[in-house]
């Protein structure tokens, strides 16, 4: 099934509008290209609606939000909703400042999202109004482990039901859930957290997958999460003892570029709960 | 001839002022350094005129334009004109939104450009007020091929005459033209379109080349386009079957860094029409 | 001693707030992660005080300053001072425009810095109100050499005394000084100047080192400067004849990622004057 999801990205080359942070934006663009889709970045209020109109998916990332771009996020999100385009939210650092938390809530109120992708602390902030965010990384006390996985799955499903969308909580174990079904995904490598923006890149990748698979957002998001994790594994296997996080960053994007739908299908490690 | 153009860049190390987008800005800076020039990025209205004054060339790229930076582009462009500094325009996504198209037209009205570099859809938008832009990439229906090359050359010369500057239309076949002469360049590799910002990088590189060769903007721009294409070929020849677009991005910049004037002269594949 | 400084970074994983330019921000984030610390980038006036509060160090870089971010720099800097967090200033291009010079002076007036790190031209601008800055690079006439090193050390100590902080002047020979003691550091490689942002990355790295070694800002800054230079040497030794500045950029970050405290201790080449 994931093979087909990925094939659809490569077949349809969806154009993805990204309103994202200036830290990881280049990697997001190259990641979207690597998977076979096409990125456009535009964040001015005077063009975001028009740009979203020519695209087939929208990715909103609040990583370096400001008053000017928040307005653009809201305008683009509403226009995408009007056009029934899928919209992904990456609530980077929700919980780390009132501005981030309130902006995330405002976006949730005014825009219907297809997928919300974040780490467990960010998603907890959205779900219960508070998380123990350590900056833009998940707090240790929040982390999803084999021990608390059932509980985390229930949490993810409940929040997905409440937010009426797919929720992707990524970490050592990833959970991609709607109200009824959760994919627990065990792809990936711990070293991915030593690169800035693997989460941002995954959100952009997810936007491409859901844009190419409009009727299956849960499966498409799960496929994107597996693809990213698998790329992390493949890239890690190439590292020499001299290579560090910068080369690893390049190799992960490379791995998505080289990944075939069949290899994704074969390499995806998940269970449905 | 191209060897000399490139030698002049390495000899004079021109300082290039870039007002560019936040997606590919780092690659643009490293590309300018790779060719032997020096980049400075500054986009605040309170300093752009002064920064342009200490530079020898200006590169304006509208990739992530906004009201604040549009004002800065106009100020810097006019100041560069006053000082007779060469100015390059990269009209990223012209045709994709009214804001981009109108900003490009406003820049063309108020600033005299030395070179305009874009894909065929962007240049058509500037020339005839409309193109079939697919986001920031050229539309398939617009593409320059061996079949429509004569027509495209005539179009490029006519637009160059109208805009009174050099026009560089890049794609599978590149056309660099002024009103009378066109270089048709066949360097490059299709995989270059799978990297974000090869066009932006080329515009920055072009600014360095025209700044170092003030009296020969047509030849300097053609040399820059050949250099970029040749770098794309050299970089591609290094790729292993595990490497993808991210490593390719690095290798292209590396190839410009290692490129010698002699290798450029020898590797340039062009005809004059 | 430097080994312990570095171990403290890896042990305490300080969260570093960066208000920095959009050119090199991604490399700064990956550099902070490479050394074992954690970066957060936030530049909106409505959140910078709160973000700084959850961090343990602040890095202010004026590389692409504008009215909006200057306000944020001042707010964050004052808040960090209130909380006794270490603050690093990177006065990129001070001397290249009045806006940069005046902003640097305003920051020095309103914020107490722990370390100021820049090239000799930038630091001269701050010290005497004028430097012969060539854009964002040091002017040749300013450069620190074996011949003028004693004079440069005196200058660094005098400015450190005046600014009541540690001053790190980086170039072919680096000087890290407080009012009484100067480390003259001979690590590094000339090719580092062909990469955009090695200075910015070093400032971010320095913020991590001083945040993890609160009582020894001089030694911590010197350790960071040695680490960066050593990484430049290690990375250079890996380059093939096809590799250029882009691969070198990656390898430098990789080298910090792989660097051990022991290797830093052993590889650091400095004298105290």
PDB file of C-alpha atoms in Angstrom, chain A residues 21-28 31 61 63-64 90 92 117 136-137 190-202 228 244-250 252-253, chain B residues 249, chain C residues 16 18 24-34 37-41 249 253 257:
ATOM      1  CA  UNK A  21      10.848  28.765   8.873  1.00  0.00           C
ATOM      2  CA  UNK A  22      14.075  30.175   7.485  1.00  0.00           C
ATOM      3  CA  UNK A  23      16.222  27.669   9.408  1.00  0.00           C
ATOM      4  CA  UNK A  24      15.397  24.488   7.529  1.00  0.00           C
ATOM      5  CA  UNK A  25      13.611  25.819   4.459  1.00  0.00           C
ATOM      6  CA  UNK A  26      16.311  24.759   2.013  1.00  0.00           C
ATOM      7  CA  UNK A  27      16.278  21.190   3.280  1.00  0.00           C
ATOM      8  CA  UNK A  28      12.474  21.170   3.088  1.00  0.00           C
ATOM      9  CA  UNK A  31      13.217  16.992   0.430  1.00  0.00           C
ATOM     10  CA  UNK A  61       5.368  25.426   9.826  1.00  0.00           C
ATOM     11  CA  UNK A  63       9.331  27.470  13.339  1.00  0.00           C
ATOM     12  CA  UNK A  64      10.266  31.145  12.975  1.00  0.00           C
ATOM     13  CA  UNK A  90       3.957  21.604  11.955  1.00  0.00           C
ATOM     14  CA  UNK A  92       7.304  23.793  15.920  1.00  0.00           C
ATOM     15  CA  UNK A 117       2.825  16.525  12.633  1.00  0.00           C
ATOM     16  CA  UNK A 136      12.004  22.670  19.773  1.00  0.00           C
ATOM     17  CA  UNK A 137      12.741  19.153  21.027  1.00  0.00           C
ATOM     18  CA  UNK A 190      18.429   8.032  16.918  1.00  0.00           C
ATOM     19  CA  UNK A 191      21.033  10.134  15.114  1.00  0.00           C
ATOM     20  CA  UNK A 192      18.249  11.874  13.185  1.00  0.00           C
ATOM     21  CA  UNK A 193      17.692  14.072  16.208  1.00  0.00           C
ATOM     22  CA  UNK A 194      21.193  15.479  15.824  1.00  0.00           C
ATOM     23  CA  UNK A 195      20.177  17.174  12.565  1.00  0.00           C
ATOM     24  CA  UNK A 196      18.176  20.369  12.552  1.00  0.00           C
ATOM     25  CA  UNK A 197      14.918  20.080  10.684  1.00  0.00           C
ATOM     26  CA  UNK A 198      14.273  16.382  10.169  1.00  0.00           C
ATOM     27  CA  UNK A 199      10.827  17.090  11.588  1.00  0.00           C
ATOM     28  CA  UNK A 200      10.313  20.050   9.269  1.00  0.00           C
ATOM     29  CA  UNK A 201      11.445  17.981   6.303  1.00  0.00           C
ATOM     30  CA  UNK A 202       9.047  15.217   7.269  1.00  0.00           C
ATOM     31  CA  UNK A 228      11.590   9.390   6.303  1.00  0.00           C
ATOM     32  CA  UNK A 244      28.711  13.530  11.273  1.00  0.00           C
ATOM     33  CA  UNK A 245      25.347  15.225  11.288  1.00  0.00           C
ATOM     34  CA  UNK A 246      25.941  17.444   8.256  1.00  0.00           C
ATOM     35  CA  UNK A 247      26.783  14.614   5.897  1.00  0.00           C
ATOM     36  CA  UNK A 248      23.949  12.621   7.475  1.00  0.00           C
ATOM     37  CA  UNK A 249      21.552  15.438   6.581  1.00  0.00           C
ATOM     38  CA  UNK A 250      22.615  15.219   2.947  1.00  0.00           C
ATOM     39  CA  UNK A 252      18.849  11.401   4.236  1.00  0.00           C
ATOM     40  CA  UNK A 253      17.637  13.645   1.427  1.00  0.00           C
TER      41      UNK A 253
ATOM     42  CA  UNK B 249      23.893  20.216  -4.746  1.00  0.00           C
TER      43      UNK B 249
ATOM     44  CA  UNK C  16      20.992  28.143  22.858  1.00  0.00           C
ATOM     45  CA  UNK C  18      19.957  32.285  18.297  1.00  0.00           C
ATOM     46  CA  UNK C  24      23.937  30.753   7.559  1.00  0.00           C
ATOM     47  CA  UNK C  25      21.238  29.910  10.101  1.00  0.00           C
ATOM     48  CA  UNK C  26      20.949  26.271   9.101  1.00  0.00           C
ATOM     49  CA  UNK C  27      24.681  25.702   9.473  1.00  0.00           C
ATOM     50  CA  UNK C  28      24.596  27.451  12.853  1.00  0.00           C
ATOM     51  CA  UNK C  29      21.827  25.135  14.030  1.00  0.00           C
ATOM     52  CA  UNK C  30      23.665  22.037  12.827  1.00  0.00           C
ATOM     53  CA  UNK C  31      26.900  23.289  14.400  1.00  0.00           C
ATOM     54  CA  UNK C  32      25.184  23.742  17.769  1.00  0.00           C
ATOM     55  CA  UNK C  33      23.785  20.221  17.481  1.00  0.00           C
ATOM     56  CA  UNK C  34      27.174  18.876  16.383  1.00  0.00           C
ATOM     57  CA  UNK C  37      24.047  21.516  22.516  1.00  0.00           C
ATOM     58  CA  UNK C  38      20.570  22.314  21.237  1.00  0.00           C
ATOM     59  CA  UNK C  39      19.571  25.338  19.130  1.00  0.00           C
ATOM     60  CA  UNK C  40      16.374  27.336  18.978  1.00  0.00           C
ATOM     61  CA  UNK C  41      15.883  30.156  16.530  1.00  0.00           C
ATOM     62  CA  UNK C 249      31.323  23.097   4.917  1.00  0.00           C
ATOM     63  CA  UNK C 253      30.321  20.395  10.989  1.00  0.00           C
ATOM     64  CA  UNK C 257      30.234  16.157  15.690  1.00  0.00           C
TER      65      UNK C 257
END
